[in-house]
mmCIF file of C-alpha atoms and ligand atoms in Angstrom:
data_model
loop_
_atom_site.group_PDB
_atom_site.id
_atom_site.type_symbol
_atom_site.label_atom_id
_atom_site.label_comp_id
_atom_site.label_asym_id
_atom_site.label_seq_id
_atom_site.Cartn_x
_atom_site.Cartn_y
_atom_site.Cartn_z
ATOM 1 C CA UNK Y 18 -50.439 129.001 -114.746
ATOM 2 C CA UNK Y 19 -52.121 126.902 -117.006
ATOM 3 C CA UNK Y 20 -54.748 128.975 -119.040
ATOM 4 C CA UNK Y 21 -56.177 126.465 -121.677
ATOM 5 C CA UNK Y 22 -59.490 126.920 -120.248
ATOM 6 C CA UNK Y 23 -59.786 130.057 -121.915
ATOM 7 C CA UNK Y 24 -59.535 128.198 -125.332
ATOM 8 C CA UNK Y 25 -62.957 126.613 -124.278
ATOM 9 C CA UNK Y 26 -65.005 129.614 -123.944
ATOM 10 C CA UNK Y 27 -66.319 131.443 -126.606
ATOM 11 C CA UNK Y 28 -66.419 135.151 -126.162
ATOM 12 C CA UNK Y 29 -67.287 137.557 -124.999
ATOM 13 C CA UNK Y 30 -68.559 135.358 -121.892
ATOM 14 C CA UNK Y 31 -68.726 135.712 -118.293
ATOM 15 C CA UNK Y 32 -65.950 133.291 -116.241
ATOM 16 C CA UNK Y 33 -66.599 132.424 -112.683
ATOM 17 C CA UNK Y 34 -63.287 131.082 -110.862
ATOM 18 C CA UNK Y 35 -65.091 128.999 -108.696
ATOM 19 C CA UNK Y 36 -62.433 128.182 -105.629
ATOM 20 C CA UNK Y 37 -62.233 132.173 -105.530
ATOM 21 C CA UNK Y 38 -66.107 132.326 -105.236
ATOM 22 C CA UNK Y 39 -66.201 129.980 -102.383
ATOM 23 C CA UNK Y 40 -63.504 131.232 -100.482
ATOM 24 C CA UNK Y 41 -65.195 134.740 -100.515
ATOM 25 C CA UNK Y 42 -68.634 132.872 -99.479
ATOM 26 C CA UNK Y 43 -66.372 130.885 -96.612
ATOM 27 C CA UNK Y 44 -64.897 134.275 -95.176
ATOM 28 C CA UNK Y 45 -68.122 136.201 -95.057
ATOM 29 C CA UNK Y 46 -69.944 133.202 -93.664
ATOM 30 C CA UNK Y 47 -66.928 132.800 -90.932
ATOM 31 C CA UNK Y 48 -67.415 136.771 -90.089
ATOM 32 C CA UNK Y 49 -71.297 136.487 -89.599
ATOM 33 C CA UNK Y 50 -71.016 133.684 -87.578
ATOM 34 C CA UNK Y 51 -68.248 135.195 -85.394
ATOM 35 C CA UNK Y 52 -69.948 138.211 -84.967
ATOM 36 C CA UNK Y 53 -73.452 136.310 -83.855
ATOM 37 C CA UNK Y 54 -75.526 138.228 -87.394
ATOM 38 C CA UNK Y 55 -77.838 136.574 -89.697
ATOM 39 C CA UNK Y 56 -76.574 137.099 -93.250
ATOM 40 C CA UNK Y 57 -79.082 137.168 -95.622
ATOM 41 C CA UNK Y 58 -77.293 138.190 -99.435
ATOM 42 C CA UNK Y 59 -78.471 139.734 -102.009
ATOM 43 C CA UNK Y 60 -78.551 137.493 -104.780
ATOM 44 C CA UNK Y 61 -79.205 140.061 -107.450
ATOM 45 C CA UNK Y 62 -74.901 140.296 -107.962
ATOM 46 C CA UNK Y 63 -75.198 136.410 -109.130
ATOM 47 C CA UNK Y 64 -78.955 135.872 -110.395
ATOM 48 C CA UNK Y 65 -77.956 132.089 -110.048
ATOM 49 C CA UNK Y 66 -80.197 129.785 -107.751
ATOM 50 C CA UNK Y 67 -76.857 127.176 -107.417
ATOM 51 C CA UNK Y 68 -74.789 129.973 -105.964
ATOM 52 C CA UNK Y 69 -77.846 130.790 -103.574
ATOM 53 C CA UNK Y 70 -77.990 127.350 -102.201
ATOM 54 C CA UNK Y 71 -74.158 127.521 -101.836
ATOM 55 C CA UNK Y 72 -74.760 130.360 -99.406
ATOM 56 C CA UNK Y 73 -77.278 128.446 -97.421
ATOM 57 C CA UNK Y 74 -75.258 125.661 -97.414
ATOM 58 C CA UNK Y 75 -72.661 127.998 -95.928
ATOM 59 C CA UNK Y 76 -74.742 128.986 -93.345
ATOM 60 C CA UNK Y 77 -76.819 131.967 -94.855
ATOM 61 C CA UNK Y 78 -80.115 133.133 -93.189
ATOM 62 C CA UNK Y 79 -82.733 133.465 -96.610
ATOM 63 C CA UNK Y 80 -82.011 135.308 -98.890
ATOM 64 C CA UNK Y 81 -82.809 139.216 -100.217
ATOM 65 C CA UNK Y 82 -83.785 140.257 -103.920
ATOM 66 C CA UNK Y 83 -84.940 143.455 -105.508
ATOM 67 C CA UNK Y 84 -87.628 141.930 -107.529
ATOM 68 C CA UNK Y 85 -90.916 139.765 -107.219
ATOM 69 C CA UNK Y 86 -89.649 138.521 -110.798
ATOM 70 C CA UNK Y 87 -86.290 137.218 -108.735
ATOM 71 C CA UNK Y 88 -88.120 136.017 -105.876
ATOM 72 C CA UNK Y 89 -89.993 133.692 -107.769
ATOM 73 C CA UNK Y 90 -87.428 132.448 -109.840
ATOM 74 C CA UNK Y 91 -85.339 131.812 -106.266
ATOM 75 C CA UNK Y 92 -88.721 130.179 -104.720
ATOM 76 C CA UNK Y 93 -88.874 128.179 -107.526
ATOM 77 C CA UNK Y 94 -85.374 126.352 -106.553
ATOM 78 C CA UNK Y 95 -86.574 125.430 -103.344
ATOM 79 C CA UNK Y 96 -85.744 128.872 -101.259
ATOM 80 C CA UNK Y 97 -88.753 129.675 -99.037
ATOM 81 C CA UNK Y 98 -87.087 132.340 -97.285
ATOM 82 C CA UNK Y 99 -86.364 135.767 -99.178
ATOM 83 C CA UNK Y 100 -86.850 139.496 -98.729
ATOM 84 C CA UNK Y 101 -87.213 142.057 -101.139
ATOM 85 C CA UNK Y 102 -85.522 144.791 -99.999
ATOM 86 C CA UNK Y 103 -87.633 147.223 -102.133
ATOM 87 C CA UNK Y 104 -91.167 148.502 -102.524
ATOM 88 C CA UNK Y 105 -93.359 146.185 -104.451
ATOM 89 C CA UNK Y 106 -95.901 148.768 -106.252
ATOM 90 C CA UNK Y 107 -97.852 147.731 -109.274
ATOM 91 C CA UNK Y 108 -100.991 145.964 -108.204
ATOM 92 C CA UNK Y 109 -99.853 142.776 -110.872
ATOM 93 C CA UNK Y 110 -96.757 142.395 -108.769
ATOM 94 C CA UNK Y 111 -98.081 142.471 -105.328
ATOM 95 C CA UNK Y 112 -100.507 140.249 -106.465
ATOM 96 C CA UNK Y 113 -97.657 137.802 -107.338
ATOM 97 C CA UNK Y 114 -96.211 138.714 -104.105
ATOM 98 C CA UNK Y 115 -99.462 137.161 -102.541
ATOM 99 C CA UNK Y 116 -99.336 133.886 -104.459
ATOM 100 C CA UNK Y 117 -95.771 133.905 -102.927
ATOM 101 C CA UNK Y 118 -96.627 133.817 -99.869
ATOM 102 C CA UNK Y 119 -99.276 130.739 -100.119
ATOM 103 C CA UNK Y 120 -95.724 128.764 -100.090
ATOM 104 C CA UNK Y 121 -92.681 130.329 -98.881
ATOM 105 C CA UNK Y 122 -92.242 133.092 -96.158
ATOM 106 C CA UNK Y 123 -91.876 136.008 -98.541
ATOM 107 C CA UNK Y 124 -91.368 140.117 -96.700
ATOM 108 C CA UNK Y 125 -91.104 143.297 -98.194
ATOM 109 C CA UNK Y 126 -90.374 146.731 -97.110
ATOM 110 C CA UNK Y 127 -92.687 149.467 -97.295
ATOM 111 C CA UNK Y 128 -92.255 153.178 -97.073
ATOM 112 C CA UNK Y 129 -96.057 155.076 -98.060
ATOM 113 C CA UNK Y 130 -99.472 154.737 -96.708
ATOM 114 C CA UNK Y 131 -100.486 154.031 -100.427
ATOM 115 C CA UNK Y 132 -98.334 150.768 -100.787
ATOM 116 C CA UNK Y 133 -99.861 149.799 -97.039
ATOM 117 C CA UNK Y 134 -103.587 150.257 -98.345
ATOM 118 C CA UNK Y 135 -102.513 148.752 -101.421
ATOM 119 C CA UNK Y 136 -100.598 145.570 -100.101
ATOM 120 C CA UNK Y 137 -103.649 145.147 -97.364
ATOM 121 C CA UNK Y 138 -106.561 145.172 -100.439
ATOM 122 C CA UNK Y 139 -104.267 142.648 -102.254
ATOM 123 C CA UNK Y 140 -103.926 140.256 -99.887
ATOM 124 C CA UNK Y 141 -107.271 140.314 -98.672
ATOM 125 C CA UNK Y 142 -108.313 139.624 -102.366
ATOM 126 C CA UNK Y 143 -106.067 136.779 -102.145
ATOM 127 C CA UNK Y 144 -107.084 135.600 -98.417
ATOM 128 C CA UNK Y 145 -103.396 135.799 -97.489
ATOM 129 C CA UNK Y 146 -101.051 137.861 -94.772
ATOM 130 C CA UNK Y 147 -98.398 139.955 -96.101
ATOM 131 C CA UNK Y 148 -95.443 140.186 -94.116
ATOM 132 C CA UNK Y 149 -93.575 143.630 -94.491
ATOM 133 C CA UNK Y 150 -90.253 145.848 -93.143
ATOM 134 C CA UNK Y 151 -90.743 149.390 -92.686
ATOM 135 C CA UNK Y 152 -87.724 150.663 -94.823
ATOM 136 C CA UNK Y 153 -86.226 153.465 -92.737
ATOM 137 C CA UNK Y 154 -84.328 156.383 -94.866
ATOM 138 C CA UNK Y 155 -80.723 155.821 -93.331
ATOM 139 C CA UNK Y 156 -79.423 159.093 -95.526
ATOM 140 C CA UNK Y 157 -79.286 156.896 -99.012
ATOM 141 C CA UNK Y 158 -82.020 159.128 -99.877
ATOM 142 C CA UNK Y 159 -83.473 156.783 -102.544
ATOM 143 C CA UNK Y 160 -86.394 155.496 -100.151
ATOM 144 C CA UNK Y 161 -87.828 155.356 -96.792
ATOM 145 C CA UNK Y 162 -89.549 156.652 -94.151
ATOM 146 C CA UNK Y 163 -87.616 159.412 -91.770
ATOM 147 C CA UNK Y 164 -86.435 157.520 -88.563
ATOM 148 C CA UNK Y 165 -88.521 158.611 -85.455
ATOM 149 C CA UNK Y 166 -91.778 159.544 -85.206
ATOM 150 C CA UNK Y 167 -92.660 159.439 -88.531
ATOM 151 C CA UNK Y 168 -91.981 155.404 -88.459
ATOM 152 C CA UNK Y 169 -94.107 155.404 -85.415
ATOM 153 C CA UNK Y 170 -97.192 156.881 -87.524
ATOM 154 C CA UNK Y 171 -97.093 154.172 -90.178
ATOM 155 C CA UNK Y 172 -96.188 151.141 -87.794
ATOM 156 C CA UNK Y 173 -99.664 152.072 -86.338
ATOM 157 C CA UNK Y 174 -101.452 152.392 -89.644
ATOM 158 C CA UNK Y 175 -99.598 148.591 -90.388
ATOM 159 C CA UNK Y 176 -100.975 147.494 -87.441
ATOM 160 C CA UNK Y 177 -104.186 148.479 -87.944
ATOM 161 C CA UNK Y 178 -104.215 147.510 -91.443
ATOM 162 C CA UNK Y 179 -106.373 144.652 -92.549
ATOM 163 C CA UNK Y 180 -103.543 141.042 -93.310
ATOM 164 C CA UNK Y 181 -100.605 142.763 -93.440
ATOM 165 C CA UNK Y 182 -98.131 142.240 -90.173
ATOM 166 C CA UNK Y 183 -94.844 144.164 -89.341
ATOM 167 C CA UNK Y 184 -91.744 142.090 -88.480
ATOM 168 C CA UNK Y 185 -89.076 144.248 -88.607
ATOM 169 C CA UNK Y 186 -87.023 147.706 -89.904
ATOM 170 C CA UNK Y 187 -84.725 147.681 -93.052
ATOM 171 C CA UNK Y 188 -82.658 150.113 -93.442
ATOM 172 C CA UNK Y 189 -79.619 150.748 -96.322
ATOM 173 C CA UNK Y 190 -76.682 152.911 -95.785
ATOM 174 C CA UNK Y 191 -75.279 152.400 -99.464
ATOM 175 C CA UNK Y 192 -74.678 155.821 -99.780
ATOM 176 C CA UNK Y 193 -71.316 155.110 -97.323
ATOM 177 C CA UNK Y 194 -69.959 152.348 -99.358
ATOM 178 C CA UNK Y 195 -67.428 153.930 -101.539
ATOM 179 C CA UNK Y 196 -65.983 155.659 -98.877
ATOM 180 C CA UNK Y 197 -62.077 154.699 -98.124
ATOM 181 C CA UNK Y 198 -61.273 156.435 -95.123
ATOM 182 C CA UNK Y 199 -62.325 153.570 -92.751
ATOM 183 C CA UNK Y 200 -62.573 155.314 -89.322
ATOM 184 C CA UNK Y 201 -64.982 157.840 -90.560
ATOM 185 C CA UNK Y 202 -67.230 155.308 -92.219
ATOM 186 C CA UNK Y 203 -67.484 153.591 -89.837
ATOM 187 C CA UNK Y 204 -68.298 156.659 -87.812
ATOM 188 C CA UNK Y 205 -71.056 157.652 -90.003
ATOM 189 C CA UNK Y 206 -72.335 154.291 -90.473
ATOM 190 C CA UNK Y 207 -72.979 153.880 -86.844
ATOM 191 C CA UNK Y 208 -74.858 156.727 -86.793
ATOM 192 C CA UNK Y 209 -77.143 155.038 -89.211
ATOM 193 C CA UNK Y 210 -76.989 151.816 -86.934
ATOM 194 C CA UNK Y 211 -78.361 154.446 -83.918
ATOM 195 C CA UNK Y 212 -81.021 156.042 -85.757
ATOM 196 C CA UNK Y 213 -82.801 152.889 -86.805
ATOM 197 C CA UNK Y 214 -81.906 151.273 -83.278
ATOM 198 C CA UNK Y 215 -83.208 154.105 -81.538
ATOM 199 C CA UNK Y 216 -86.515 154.294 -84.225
ATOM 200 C CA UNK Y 217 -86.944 150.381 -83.055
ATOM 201 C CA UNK Y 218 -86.919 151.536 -79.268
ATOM 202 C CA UNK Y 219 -89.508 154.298 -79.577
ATOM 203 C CA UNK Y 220 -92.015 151.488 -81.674
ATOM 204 C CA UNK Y 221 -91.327 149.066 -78.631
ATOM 205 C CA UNK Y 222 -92.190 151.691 -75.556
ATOM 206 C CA UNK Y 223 -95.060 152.393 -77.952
ATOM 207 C CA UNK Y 224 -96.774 148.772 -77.791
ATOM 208 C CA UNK Y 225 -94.696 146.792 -80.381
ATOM 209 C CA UNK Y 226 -92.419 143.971 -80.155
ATOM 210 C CA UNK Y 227 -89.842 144.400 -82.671
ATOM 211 C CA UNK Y 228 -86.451 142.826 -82.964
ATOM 212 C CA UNK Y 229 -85.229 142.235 -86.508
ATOM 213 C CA UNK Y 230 -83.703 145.125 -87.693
ATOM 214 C CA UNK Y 231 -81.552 144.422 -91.065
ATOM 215 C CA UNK Y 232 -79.020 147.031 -92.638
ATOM 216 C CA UNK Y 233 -75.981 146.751 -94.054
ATOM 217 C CA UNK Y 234 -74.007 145.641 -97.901
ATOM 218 C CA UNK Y 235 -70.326 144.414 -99.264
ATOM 219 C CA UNK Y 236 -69.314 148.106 -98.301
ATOM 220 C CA UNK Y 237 -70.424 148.036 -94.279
ATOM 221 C CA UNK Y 238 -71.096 144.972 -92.786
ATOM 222 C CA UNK Y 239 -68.151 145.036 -90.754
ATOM 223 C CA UNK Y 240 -69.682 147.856 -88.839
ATOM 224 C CA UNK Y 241 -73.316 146.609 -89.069
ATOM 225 C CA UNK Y 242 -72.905 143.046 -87.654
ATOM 226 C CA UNK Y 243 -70.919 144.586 -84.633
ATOM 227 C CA UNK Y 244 -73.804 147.057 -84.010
ATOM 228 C CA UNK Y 245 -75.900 146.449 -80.819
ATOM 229 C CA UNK Y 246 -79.449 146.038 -82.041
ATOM 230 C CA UNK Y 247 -78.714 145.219 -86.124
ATOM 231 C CA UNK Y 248 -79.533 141.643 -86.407
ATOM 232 C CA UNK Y 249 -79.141 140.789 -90.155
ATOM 233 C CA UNK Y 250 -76.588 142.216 -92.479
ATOM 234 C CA UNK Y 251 -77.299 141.654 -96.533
ATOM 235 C CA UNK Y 252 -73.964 142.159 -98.042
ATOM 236 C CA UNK Y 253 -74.306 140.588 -102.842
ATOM 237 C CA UNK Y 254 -71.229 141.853 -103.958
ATOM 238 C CA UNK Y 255 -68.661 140.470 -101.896
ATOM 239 C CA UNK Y 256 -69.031 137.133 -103.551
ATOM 240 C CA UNK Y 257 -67.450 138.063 -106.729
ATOM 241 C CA UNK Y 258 -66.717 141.096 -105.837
ATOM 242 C CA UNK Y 259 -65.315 143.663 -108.595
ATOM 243 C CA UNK Y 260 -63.055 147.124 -108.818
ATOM 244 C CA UNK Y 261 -65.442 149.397 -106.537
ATOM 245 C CA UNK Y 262 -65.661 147.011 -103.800
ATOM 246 C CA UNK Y 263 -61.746 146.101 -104.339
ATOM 247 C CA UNK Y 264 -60.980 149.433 -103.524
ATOM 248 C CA UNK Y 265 -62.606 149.878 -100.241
ATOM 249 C CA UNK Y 266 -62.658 146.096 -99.052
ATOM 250 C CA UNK Y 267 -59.543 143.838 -100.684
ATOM 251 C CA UNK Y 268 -60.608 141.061 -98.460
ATOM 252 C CA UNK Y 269 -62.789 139.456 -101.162
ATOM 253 C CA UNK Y 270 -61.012 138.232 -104.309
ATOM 254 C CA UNK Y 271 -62.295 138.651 -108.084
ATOM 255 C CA UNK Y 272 -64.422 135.888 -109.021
ATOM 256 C CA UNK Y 273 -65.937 136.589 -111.665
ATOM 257 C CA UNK Y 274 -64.369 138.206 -115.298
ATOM 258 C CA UNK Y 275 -65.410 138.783 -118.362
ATOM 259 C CA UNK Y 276 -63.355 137.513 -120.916
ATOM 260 C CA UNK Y 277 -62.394 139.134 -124.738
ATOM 261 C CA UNK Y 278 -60.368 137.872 -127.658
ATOM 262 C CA UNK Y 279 -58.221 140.621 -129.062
ATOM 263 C CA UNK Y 280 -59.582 140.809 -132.574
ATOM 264 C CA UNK Y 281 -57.854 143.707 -134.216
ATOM 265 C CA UNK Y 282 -54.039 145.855 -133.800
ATOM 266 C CA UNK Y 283 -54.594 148.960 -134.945
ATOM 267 C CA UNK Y 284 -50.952 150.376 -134.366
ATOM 268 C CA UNK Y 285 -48.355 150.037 -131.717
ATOM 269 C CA UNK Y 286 -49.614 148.289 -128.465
ATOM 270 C CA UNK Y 287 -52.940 149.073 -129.687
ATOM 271 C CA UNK Y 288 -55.610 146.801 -129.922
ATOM 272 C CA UNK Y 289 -58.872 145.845 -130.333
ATOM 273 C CA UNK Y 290 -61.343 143.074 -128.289
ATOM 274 C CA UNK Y 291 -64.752 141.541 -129.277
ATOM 275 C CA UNK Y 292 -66.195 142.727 -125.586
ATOM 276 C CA UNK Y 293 -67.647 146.336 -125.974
ATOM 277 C CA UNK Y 294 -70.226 147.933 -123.956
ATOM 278 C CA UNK Y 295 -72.637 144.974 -125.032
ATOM 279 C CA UNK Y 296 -70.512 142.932 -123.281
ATOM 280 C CA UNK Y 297 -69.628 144.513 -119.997
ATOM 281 C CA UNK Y 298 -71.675 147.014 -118.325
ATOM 282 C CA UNK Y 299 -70.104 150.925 -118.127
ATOM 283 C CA UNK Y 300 -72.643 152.787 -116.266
ATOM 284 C CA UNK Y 301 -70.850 153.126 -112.819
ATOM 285 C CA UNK Y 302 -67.247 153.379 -114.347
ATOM 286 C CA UNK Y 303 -65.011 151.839 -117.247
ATOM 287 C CA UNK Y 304 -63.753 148.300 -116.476
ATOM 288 C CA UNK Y 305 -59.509 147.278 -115.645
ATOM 289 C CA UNK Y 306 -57.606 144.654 -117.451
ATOM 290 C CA UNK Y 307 -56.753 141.810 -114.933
ATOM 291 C CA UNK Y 308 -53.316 140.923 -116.225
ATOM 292 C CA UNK Y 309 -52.171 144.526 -117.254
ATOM 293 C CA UNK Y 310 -54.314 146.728 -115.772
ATOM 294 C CA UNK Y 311 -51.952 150.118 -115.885
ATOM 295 C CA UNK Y 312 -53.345 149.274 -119.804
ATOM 296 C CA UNK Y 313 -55.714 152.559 -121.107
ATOM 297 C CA UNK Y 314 -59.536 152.170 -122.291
ATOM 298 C CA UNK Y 315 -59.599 154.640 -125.648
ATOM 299 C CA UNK Y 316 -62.985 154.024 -126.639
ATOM 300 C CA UNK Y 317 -65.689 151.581 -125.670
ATOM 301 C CA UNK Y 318 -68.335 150.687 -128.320
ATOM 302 C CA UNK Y 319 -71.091 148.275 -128.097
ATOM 303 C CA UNK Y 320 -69.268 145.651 -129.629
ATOM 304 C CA UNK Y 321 -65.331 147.038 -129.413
ATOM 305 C CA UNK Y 322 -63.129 148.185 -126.625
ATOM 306 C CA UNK Y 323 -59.840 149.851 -128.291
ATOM 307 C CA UNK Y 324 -57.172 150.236 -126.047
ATOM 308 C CA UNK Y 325 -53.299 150.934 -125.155
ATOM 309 C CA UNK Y 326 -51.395 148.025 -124.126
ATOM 310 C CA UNK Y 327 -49.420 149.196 -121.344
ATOM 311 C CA UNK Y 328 -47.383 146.521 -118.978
ATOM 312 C CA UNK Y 329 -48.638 143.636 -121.260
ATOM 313 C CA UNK Y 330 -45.753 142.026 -123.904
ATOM 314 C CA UNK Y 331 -46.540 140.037 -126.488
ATOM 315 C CA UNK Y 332 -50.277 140.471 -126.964
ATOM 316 C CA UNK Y 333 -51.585 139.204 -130.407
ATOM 317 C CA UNK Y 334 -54.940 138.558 -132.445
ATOM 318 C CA UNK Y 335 -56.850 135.874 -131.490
ATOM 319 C CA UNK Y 336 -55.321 135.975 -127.888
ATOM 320 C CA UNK Y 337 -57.651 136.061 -124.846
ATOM 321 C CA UNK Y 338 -57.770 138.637 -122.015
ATOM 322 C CA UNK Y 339 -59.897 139.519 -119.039
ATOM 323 C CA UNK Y 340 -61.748 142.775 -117.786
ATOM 324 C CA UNK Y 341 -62.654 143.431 -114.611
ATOM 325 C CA UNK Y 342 -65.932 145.037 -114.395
ATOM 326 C CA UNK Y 343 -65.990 148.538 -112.290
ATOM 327 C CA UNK Y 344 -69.569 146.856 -110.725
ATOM 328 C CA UNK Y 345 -70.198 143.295 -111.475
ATOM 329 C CA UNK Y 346 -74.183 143.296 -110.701
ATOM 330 C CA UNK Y 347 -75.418 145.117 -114.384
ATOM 331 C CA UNK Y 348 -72.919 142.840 -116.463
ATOM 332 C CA UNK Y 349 -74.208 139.475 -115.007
ATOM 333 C CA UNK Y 350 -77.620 140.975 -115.911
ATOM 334 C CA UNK Y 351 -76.484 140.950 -119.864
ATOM 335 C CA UNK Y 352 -76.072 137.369 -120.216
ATOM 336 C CA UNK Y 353 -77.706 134.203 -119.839
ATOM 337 C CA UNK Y 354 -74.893 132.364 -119.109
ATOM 338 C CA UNK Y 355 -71.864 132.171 -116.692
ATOM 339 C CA UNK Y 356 -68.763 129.764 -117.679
ATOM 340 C CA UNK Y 357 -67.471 128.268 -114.390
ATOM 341 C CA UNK Y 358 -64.025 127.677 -114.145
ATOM 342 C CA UNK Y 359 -62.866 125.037 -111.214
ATOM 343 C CA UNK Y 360 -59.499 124.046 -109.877
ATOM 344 C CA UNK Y 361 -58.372 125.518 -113.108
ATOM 345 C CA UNK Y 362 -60.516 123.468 -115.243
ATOM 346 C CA UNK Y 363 -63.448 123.918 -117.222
ATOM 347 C CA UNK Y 364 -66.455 122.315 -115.998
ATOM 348 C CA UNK Y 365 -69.183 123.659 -117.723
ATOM 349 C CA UNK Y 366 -71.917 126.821 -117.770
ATOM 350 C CA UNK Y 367 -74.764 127.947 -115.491
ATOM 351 C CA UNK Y 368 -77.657 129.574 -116.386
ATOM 352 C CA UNK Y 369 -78.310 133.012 -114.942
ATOM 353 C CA UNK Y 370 -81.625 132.272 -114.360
ATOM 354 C CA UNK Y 371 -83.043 135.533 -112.962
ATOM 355 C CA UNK Y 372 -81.417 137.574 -115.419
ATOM 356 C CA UNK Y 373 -83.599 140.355 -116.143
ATOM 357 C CA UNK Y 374 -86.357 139.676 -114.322
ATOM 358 C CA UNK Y 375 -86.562 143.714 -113.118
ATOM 359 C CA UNK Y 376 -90.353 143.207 -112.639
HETATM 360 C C1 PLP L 15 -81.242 147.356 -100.328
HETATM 361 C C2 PLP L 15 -79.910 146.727 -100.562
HETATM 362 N N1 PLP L 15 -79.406 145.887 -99.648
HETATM 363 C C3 PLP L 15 -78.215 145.292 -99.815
HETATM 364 C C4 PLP L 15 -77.462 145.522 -100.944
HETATM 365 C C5 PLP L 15 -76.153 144.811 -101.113
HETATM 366 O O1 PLP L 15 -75.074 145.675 -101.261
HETATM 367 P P1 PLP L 15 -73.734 145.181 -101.955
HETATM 368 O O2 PLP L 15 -74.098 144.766 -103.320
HETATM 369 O O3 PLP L 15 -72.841 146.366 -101.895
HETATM 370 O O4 PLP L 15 -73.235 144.045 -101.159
HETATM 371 C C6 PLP L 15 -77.956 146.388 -101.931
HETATM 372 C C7 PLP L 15 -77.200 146.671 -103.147
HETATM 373 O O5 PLP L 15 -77.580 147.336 -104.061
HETATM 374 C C8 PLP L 15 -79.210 147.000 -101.735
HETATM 375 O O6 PLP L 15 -79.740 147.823 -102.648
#
């Protein structure tokens, strides 16, 4: 294989193997459309407007961010379709939410009868209509209303609530995702499916007319597009995926790395790179070596990684490897930069353009 690319890139850098990239947008775009779902990613695993429009261009329904901060920076490339799957509170962010929605169809969830009154006062300041989801607690445990008749209680208060309209229930069963023993995820995730499907029917036999109900990430959207009633799935990993979501769902490739130069031997097979914890992100777990990966991490400082060099011959200063992120979405967040790599060429860097917009 030739590798000269890596002679172009200065490190530490993030490298996007673009054919992998696209294949993994091609498969999930195949599955949605097989299985009759709207897939609507979550862009915050690539921050990148081009890879966006690559997913809409693949057949991808909007999009979802975390963020008003992302949501204009993703409006602002021409996407005028895009939830935030997330509670908008601070009155100078729903206020940006507002402007949003003079020009693009822009939703977000809500959960509390304070964000309601405060959303409502907002957009009335701004003579606009808020669009909103309620967000349903599928057993994450991070957010949401409990599924029944509380839901009920504040899809009446929405309704009566001065420009703001409900379209739908959102729902997030991320608490399943690492699970490997397939049959009883799936098991457990339809029981998520049924409590917000069920939650929808008591809102309809109560006056309402909902259908959009959207669940589902990298980790379950096998079991949420087949679902009866779920009609959007929002998987943002799988398109570069990394070593959590390898483990539990090898159908999407690495496409993204982030690549070292060994800088240092400090003794026998050991060694030391230029990408430290400044460099690649180590909250959710310590990243693997793609070419030797039975090598062991010894320390990881903000600029160093030391480690053993085990199944790797002939590794020397100056030489170039790759790590393999244990979750890809906090590293792209650390640079400003990704280096794609095409056909095994070089052709150039894109800007991560909502990187660290958290607000
Ligand atoms: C609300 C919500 N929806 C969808 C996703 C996408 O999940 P994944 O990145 O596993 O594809 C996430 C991920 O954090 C999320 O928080």
């Amino acid at each position: 294989m030739d590798n000269s690319w890596k002679e172009e890139i200065p490190t530490p850098a993030l490298v996007l193997n673009y054919n992998i990239m696209q294949k993994n947008i091609e498969t999930m775009a195949k599955f949605a459309r097989e299985n009759n779902v709207n897939h609507r990613p979550h862009v915050k695993t690539h921050k990148c407007p081009i890879i966006a429009h690559m997913q809409l261009k693949a057949g991808c329904k909007g999009i979802t961010v975390a963020k008003v901060g992302e949501a204009e920076v993703f409006a602002q490339s021409g996407i005028d379709d895009i939830f935030i799957a997330n509670q908008v509170i601070d009155p100078t962010h729903i206020d940006r939410l507002a402007k949003l929605s003079k020009y693009i169809q822009i939703r977000c969830a809500v959960d509390s009868k304070k964000n309601i009154m405060d959303l409502s006062r907002i957009a009335i300041k701004n003579n606009t209509d808020l669009e909103v989801l309620l967000d349903i607690n599928l057993g994450l445990g991070r957010s949401g209303v409990e599924p029944g008749e509380p839901v009920l209680e504040m899809a009446n208060l929405i309704k009566n609530t001065d420009r703001l309209k409900l379209v739908g229930l959102f729902g997030y069963e991320g608490h399943l995702t690492p699970m490997m023993n397939l049959e009883q995820k799936e098991i457990m995730a339809n029981e998520c499916y049924k409590k917000i499907v069920d939650t929808r029917d008591l809102l309809n036999r109560n006056g309402f007319n909902i259908n959009q109900i959207s669940t589902s990430g990298s980790g379950t959207y096998m079991f949420g597009a087949k679902y009866d009633g779920i009609t959007e799935i929002r998987p943002g990993t799988y398109v570069f995926s990394d070593e959590h979501l390898h483990m539990v769902n090898p159908d999407f490739d690495y496409a993204v790395t982030i690549l070292g130069t060994i800088q240092n031997q400090t003794g026998k097979k050991e060694f030391t790179t230029d990408a430290g914890a400044k460099a690649i992100a180590t909250g959710d777990g310590k990243p693997i070596f793609k070419d030797f990966p039975k090598s062991k991490i010894r320390v990881m400082n903000e600029e160093h990684t030391q480690f053993k060099a085990l199944g790797a011959g002939g590794l020397e200063i100056g030489q170039k490897i790759e790590f393999i992120p244990a979750h890809i979405c906090p590293s792209i967040n650390l640079y400003d930069y990704i280096h794609v790599v095409k056909d095994n060429e070089y052709i150039g860097r894109w800007e991560i353009l909502a990187r660290g917009k958290s607000y």
